Coordinates of C-alpha atoms in Angstrom, one line a residue:
Chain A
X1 CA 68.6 -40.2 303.3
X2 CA 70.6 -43.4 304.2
X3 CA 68.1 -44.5 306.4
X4 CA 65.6 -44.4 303.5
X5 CA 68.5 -46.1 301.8
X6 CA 68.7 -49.2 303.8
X7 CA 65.3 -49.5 303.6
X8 CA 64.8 -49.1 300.0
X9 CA 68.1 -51.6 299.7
X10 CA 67.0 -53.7 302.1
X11 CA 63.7 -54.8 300.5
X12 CA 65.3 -55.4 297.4
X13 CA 67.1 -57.5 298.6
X14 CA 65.3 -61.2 299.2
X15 CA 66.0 -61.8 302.6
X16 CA 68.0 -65.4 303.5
X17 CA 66.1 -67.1 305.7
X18 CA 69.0 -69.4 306.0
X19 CA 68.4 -73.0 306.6
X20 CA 70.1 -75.5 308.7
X21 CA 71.0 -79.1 309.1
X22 CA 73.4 -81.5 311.3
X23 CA 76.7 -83.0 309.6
X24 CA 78.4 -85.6 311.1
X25 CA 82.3 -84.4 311.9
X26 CA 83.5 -86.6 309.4
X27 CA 80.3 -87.1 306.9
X28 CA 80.2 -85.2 303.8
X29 CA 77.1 -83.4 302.0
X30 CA 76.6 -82.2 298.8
X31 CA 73.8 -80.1 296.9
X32 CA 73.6 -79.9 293.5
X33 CA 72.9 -76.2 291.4
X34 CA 72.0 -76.6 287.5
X35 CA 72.5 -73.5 286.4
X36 CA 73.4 -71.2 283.1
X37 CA 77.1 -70.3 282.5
X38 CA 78.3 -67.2 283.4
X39 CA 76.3 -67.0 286.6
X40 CA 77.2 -66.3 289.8
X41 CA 76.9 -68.4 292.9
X42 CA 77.8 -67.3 296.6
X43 CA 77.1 -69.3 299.6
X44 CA 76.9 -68.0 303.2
X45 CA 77.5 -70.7 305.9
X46 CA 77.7 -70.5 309.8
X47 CA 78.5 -73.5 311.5
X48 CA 78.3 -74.4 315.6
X49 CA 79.3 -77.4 317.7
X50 CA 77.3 -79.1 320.3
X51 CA 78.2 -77.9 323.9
X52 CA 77.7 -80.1 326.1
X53 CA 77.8 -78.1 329.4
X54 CA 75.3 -75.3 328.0
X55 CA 72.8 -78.3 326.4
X56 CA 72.9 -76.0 323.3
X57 CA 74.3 -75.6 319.9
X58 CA 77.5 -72.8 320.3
X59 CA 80.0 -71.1 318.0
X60 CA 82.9 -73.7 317.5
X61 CA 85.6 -73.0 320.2
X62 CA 87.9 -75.7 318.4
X63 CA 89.7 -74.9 315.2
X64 CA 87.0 -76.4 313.1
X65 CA 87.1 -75.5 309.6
X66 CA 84.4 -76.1 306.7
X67 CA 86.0 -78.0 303.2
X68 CA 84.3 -76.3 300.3
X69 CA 84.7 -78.9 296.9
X70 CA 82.6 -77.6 293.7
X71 CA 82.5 -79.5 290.9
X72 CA 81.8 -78.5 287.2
X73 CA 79.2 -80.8 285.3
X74 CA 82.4 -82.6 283.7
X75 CA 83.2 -83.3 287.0
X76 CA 86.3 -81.3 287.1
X77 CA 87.0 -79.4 290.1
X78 CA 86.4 -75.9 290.1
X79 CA 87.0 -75.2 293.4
X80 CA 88.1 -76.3 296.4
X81 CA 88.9 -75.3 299.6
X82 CA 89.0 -74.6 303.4
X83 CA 87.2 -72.2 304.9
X84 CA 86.9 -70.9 308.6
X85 CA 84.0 -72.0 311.1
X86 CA 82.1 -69.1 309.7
X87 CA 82.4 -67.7 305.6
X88 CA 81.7 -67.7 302.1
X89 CA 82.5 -69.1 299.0
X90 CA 81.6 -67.7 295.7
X91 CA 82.2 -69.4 292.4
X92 CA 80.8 -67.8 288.5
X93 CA 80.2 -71.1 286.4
X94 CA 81.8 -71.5 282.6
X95 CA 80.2 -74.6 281.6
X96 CA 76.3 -74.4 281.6
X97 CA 75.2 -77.4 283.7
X98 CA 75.2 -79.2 287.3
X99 CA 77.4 -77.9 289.5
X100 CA 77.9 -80.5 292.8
X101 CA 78.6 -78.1 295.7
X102 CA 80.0 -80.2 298.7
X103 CA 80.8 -79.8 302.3
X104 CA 82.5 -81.6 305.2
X105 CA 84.3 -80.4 308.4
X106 CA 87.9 -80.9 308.2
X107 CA 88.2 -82.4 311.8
X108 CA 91.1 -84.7 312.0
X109 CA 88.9 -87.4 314.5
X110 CA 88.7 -90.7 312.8
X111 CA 85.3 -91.1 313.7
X112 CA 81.9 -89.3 314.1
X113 CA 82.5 -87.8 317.9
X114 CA 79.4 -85.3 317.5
X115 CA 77.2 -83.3 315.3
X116 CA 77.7 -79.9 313.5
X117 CA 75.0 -77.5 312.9
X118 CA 75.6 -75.9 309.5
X119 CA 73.5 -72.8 308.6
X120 CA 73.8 -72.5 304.8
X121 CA 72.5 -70.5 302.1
X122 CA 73.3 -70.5 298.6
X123 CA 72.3 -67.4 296.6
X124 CA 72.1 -68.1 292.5
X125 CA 72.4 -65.2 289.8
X126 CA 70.6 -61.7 290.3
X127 CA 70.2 -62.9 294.2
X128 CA 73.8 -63.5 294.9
X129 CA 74.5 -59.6 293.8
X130 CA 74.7 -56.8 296.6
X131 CA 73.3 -53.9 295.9
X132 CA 74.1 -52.0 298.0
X133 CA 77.5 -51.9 296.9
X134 CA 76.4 -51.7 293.7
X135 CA 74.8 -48.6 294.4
X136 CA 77.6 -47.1 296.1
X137 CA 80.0 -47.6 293.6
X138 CA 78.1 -46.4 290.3
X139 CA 76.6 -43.8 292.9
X140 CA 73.4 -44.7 292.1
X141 CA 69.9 -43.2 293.1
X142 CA 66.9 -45.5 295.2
X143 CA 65.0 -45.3 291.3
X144 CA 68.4 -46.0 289.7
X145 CA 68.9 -48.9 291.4
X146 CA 65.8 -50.7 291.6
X147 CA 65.7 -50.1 287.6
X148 CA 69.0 -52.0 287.6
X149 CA 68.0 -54.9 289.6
X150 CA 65.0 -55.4 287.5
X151 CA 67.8 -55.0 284.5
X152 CA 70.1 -57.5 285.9
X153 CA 66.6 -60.1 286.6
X154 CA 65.6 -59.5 283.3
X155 CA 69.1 -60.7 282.1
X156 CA 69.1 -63.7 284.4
X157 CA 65.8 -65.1 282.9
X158 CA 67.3 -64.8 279.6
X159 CA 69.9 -67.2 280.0
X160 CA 67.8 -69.6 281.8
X161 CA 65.8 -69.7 279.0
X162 CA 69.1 -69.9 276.7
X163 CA 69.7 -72.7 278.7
X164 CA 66.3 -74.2 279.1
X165 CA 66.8 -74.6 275.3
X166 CA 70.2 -76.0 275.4
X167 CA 68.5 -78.6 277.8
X168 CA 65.1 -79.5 275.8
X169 CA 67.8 -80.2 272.4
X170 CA 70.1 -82.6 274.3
X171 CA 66.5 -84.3 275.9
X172 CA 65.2 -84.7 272.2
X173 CA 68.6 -86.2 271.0
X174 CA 68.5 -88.8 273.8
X175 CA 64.5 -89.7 273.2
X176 CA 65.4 -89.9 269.5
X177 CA 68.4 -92.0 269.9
X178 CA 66.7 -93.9 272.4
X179 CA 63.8 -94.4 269.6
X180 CA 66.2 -95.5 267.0
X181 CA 67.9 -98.0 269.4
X182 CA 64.7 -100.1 270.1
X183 CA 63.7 -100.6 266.7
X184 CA 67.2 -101.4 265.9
X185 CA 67.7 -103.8 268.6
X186 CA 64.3 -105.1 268.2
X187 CA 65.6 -105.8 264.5
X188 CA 68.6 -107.3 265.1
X189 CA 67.1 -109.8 268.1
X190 CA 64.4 -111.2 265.7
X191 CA 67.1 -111.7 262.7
X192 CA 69.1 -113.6 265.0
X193 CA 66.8 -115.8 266.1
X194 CA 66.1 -116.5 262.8
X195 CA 69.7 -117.3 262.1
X196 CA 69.9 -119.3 265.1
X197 CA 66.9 -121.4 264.8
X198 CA 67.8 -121.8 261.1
X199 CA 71.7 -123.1 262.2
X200 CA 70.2 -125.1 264.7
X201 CA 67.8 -126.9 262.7
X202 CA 70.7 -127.5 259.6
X203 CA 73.5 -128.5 262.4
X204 CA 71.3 -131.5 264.1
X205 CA 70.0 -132.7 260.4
X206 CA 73.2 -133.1 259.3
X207 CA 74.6 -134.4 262.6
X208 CA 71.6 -137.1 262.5
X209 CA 72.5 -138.2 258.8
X210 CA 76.0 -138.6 259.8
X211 CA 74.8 -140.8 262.8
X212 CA 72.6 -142.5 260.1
X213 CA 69.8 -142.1 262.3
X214 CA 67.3 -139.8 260.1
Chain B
X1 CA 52.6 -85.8 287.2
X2 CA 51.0 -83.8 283.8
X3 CA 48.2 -83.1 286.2
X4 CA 50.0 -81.6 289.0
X5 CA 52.7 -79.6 287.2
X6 CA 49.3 -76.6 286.1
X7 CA 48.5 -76.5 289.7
X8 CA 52.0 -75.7 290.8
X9 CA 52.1 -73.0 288.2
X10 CA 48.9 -72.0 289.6
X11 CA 50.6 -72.0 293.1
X12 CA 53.5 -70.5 292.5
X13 CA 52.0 -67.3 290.6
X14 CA 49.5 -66.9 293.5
X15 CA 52.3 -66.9 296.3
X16 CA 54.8 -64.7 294.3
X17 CA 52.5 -61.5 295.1
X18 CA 53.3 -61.9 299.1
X19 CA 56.2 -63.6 299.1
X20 CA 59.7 -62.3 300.1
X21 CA 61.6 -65.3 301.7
X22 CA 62.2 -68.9 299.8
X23 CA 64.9 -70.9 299.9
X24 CA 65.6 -73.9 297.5
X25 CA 67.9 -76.8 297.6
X26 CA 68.5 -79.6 295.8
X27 CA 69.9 -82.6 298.0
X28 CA 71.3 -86.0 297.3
X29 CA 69.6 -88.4 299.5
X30 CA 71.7 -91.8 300.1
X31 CA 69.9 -95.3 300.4
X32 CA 68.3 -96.2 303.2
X33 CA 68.4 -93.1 305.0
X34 CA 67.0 -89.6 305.9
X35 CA 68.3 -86.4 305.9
X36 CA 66.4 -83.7 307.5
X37 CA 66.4 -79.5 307.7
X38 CA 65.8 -77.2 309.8
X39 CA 64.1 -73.8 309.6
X40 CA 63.1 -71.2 311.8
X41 CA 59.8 -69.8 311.5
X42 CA 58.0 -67.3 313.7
X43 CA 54.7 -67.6 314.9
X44 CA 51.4 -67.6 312.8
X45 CA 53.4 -67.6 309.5
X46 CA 52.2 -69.4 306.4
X47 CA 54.9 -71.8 305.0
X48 CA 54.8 -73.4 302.0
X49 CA 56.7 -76.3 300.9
X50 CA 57.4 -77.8 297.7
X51 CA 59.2 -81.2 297.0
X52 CA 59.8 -83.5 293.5
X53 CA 62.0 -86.4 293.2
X54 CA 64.2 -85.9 290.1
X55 CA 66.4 -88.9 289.8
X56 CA 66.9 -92.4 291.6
X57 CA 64.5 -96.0 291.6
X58 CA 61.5 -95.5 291.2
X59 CA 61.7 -91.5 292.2
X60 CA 59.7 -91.3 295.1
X61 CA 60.2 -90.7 298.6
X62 CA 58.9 -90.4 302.2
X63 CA 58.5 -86.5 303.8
X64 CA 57.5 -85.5 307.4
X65 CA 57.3 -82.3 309.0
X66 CA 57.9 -81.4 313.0
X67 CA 57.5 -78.1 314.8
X68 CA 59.7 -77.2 317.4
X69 CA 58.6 -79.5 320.3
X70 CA 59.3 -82.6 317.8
X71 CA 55.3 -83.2 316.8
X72 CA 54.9 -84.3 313.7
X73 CA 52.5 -81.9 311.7
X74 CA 52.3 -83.5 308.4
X75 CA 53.5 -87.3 307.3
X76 CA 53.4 -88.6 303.8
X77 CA 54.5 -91.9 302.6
X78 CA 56.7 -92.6 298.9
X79 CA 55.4 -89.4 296.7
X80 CA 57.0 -88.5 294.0
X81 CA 56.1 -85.1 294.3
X82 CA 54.0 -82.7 296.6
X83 CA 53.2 -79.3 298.0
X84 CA 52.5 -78.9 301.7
X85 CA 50.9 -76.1 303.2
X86 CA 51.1 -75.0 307.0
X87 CA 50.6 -72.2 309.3
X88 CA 53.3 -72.1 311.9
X89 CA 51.6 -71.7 315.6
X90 CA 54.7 -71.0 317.9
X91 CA 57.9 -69.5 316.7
X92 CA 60.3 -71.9 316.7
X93 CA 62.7 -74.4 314.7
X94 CA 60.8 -76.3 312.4
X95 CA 62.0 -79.7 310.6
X96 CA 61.3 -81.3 307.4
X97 CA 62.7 -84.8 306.9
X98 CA 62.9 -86.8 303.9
X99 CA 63.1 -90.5 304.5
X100 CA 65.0 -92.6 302.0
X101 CA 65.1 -95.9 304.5
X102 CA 62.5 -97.5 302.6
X103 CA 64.7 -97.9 299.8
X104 CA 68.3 -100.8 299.7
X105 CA 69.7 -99.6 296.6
X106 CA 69.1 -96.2 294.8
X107 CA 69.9 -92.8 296.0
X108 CA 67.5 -89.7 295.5
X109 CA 68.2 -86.5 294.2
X110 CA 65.4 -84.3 295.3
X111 CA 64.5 -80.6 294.6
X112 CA 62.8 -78.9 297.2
X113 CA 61.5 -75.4 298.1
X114 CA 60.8 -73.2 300.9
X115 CA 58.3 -70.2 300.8
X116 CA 57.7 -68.2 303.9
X117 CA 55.0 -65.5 303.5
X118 CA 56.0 -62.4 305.0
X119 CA 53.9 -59.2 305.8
X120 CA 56.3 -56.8 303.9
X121 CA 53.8 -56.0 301.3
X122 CA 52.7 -53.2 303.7
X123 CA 56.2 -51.9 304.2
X124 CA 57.0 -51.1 300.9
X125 CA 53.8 -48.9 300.0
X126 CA 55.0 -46.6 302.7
X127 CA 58.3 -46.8 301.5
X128 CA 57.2 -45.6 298.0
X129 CA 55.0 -43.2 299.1
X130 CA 58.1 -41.8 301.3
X131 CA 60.3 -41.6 297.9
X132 CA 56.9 -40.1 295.8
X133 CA 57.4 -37.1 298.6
X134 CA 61.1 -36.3 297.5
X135 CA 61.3 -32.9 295.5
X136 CA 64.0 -34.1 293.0
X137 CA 61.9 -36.9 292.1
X138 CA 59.2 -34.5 292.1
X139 CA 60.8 -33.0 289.1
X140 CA 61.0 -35.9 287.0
X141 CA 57.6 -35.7 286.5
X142 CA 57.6 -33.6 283.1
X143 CA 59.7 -35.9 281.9
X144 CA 57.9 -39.6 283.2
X145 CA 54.7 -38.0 281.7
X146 CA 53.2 -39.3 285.1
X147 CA 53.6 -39.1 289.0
X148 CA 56.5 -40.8 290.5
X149 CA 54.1 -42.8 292.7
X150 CA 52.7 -44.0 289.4
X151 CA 56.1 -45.3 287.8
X152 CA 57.1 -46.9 291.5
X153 CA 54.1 -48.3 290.9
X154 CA 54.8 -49.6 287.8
X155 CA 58.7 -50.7 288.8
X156 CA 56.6 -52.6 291.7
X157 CA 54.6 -54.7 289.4
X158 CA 57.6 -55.8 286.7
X159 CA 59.4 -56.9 289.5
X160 CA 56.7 -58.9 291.2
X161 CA 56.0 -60.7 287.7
X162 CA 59.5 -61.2 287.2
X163 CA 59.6 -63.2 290.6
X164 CA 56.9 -65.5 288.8
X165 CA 58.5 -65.7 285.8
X166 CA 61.2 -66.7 287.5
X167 CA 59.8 -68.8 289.8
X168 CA 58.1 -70.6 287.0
X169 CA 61.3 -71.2 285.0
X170 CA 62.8 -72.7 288.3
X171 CA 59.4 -75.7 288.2
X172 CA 60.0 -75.8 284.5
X173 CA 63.8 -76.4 285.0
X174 CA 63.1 -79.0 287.5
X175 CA 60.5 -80.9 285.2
X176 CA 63.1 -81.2 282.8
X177 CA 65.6 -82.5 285.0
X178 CA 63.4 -85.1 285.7
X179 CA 62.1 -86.3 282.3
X180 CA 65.8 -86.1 281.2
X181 CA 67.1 -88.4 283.9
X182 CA 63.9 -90.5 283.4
X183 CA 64.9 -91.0 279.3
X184 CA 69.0 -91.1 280.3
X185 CA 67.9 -94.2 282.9
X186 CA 65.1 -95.5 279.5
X187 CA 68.2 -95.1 277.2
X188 CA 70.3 -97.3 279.4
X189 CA 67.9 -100.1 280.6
X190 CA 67.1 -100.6 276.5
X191 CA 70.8 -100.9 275.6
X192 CA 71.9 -103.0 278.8
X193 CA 69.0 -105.6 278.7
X194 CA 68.8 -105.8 274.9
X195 CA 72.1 -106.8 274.8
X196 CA 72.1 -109.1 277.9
X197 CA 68.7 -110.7 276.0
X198 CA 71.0 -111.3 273.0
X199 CA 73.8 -112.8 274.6
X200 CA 71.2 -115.3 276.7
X201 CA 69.1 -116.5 273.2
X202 CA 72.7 -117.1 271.6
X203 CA 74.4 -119.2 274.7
X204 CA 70.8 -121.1 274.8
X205 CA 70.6 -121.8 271.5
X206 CA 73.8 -123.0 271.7
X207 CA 73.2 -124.7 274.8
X208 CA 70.5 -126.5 273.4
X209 CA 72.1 -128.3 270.5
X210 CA 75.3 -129.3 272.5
X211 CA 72.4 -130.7 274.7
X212 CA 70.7 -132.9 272.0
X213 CA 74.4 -133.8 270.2
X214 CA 75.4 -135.1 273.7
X215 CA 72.1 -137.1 274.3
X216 CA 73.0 -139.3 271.2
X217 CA 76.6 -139.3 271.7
X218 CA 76.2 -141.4 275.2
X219 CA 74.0 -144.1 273.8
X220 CA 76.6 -145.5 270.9
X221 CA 75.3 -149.1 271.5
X222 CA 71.9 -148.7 271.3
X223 CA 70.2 -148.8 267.7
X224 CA 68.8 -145.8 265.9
X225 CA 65.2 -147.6 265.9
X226 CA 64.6 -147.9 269.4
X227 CA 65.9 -144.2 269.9
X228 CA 63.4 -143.2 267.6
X229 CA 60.7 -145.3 269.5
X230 CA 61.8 -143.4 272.7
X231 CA 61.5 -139.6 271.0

């Protein structure tokens, strides 16, 4: 029964495949996640040091410690702190919108001494949700459960597309303005070059009658 | 770009029916350099990349693809947007790279994503044949109006075409995020240049009578007749 549990669980689940890429000790990366509000976001990160005597990347021995910094699409800070070698950080968004996650070691060198392999993985919405707690705490059957994570997909597409619409009205107001602003300019150029040529043209006339030359 | 964006659709819908592993990111890439990522893939597996530049110059950048003993297996040079298809021969760490170097000034935010095909397909059949086989479930039957193996069935499918739907809105979403920063950069470069145009007719205009006033100013001795010989 839990064996056909785990198995039921652990292909509904979508399996992180977690990527990974080198940071300098003191360099500083950052992703960027435009998503809905009220969604969730966790991210799973593993982080190893060069060691030198093994030729191979190794759990960090030193007290090496990942700085998490998110930032809200009004650039306020949401969240922002420091994490052991290995964690995670979760964050649920109130503002629909760009969210800036960033990273960087908090090693005190002054200067880039060696590379860090960071293993990262940033789950968005539905995917960020385990379900196999879920399911032990409702006490939920293997049909009850995969009803409720195509439920809780269902719901995640609908406020993309809630979004999605949010997005395509602020787009319009910037083509339109954008429209409105070129003819308007375009206007106001050509009526000033009238107005100049036309001051031009009156200021040397009477400037060459006064020098009695015209 | 219009031409492409039906193919990915295309793509994406195709892949969702064996695909159970992708991973996207969306990464700031400086100017003038790369920034590359690792994944590990085992052997014979079917990996599927898609990349699109959504902001920065002239949104387009430089990708290249290694397997594990550093060969490169696929190169391409300032695209703004692309799929890549590969079949993995040894298991190993594979690395994409994108290559910004090209460029002094802008950085690019690119989107990109990762689809591994894995063989679980299989896997689950058995799996729902295995719950089908349950007596409780068994049951249910009266009530579902058909077998249980038939409404796994059907729980199967809606979540499969969710995964498209979903993996559709994710292209849409990026498309957007690219026109928009195209028309927020459009919206800019018409106010900054139409003003600057502006400012330069008015200071030449200017220019150009203090010019001509200061030509006739010098000359105070010399008649108006001959000046008018001369121009």
């Amino acid at each position: 029964m839990a064996f056909l549990t785990a198995l039921v669980t652990l292909c509904l689940l979508q399996s992180s495949a977690a990527l990974y890429f080198h940071i300098g000790e003191t360099e500083r990366k950052c992703f960027i996640e435009e998503i809905p509000d009220e969604t969730m976001v966790v991210g799973n990160y593993k982080v190893q040091a060069y060691d030198h005597n093994v030729k191979d990347y190794m759990p960090v021995s030193r007290d090496i410690g990942m700085h998490v910094d998110i930032a809200d699409p009004d650039e306020k800070t949401i969240l922002s702190r420091t994490y052991a070698a290995e964690g995670r950080f979760t964050f649920t968004s109130h503002t629909a919108g760009e969210h800036v996650i960033c990273l960087n070691s908090n090693s005190s060198a002054w200067f880039n001494s060696g590379q860090l392999r960071v293993h990262l993985d940033i789950s968005v919405g539905e995917h960020a949700v385990d379900y196999q707690q879920v399911q032990a705490k409702d006490k939920l059957t293997e049909l009850q459960l995969r009803v409720r994570q195509l439920l809780d997909q269902v719901e995640q597409i609908t406020k993309e597309q809630n979004y999605q619409r949010y997005r395509e009205e602020r787009f319009r107001q910037t083509s339109e303005s954008t429209n409105q602003r070129v003819l308007w300019w375009s206007i106001a150029q050509t009526l000033i070059l009238l107005i100049t040529g036309f001051w031009q043209m009156q200021h040397l006339k009477s400037f060459f009658e006064a020098k009695k030359l015209v | 770009m219009d031409r492409c964006f039906p193919y990915l659709l295309c793509l994406a819908g195709l892949l969702s029916f064996v695909v159970c592993s992708e991973i996207d990111l969306t990464v700031d890439i400086p100017a003038g350099r790369q920034e590359c990522f690792w994944q590990e893939l085992p052997a014979s597996t079917t990996c599927e990349i898609d990349y699109q530049v959504i902001d920065g110059g002239d949104m387009d950048i430089s990708v290249y693809v290694a397997g594990p003993e550093g060969r490169v297996i696929y190169m391409e040079q300032r695209k703004a947007e692309n799929v890549i298809k590969f079949t993995s021969e040894g298991k190993g760490d594979y690395k994409i790279c994108f290559d910004n170097s090209f460029s002094t000034f802008s950085n690019k935010v690119v989107f990109f994503e990762i689809f591994i095909e894995d063989g679980q397909s299989d896997d689950d059949d058995d799996e729902d044949h295995k719950l089908a086989m349950r007596e409780d479930y068994k049951a249910m039957e009266s009530q579902l109006d058909m077998t249980v193996e038939q409404f796994l069935g059907i729980l199967d499918r809606s979540k499969k075409n969710l995964e498209r739907s979903v993996q559709v809105q994710t292209l849409i979403r990026i498309h957007e995020a690219k026109d928009r920063n195209t028309q927020e950069a459009n919206f800019f470069r018409v106010n900054f240049f139409s003003c600057f145009q502006l400012a330069v007719m008015m200071v030449v205009g200017l220019g150009q009578v203090i010019m001509i006033r200061s030509l006739f100013q010098d000359r105070r001795s010399v008649s108006g007749a001959s000046l008018r010989a001369r121009t």
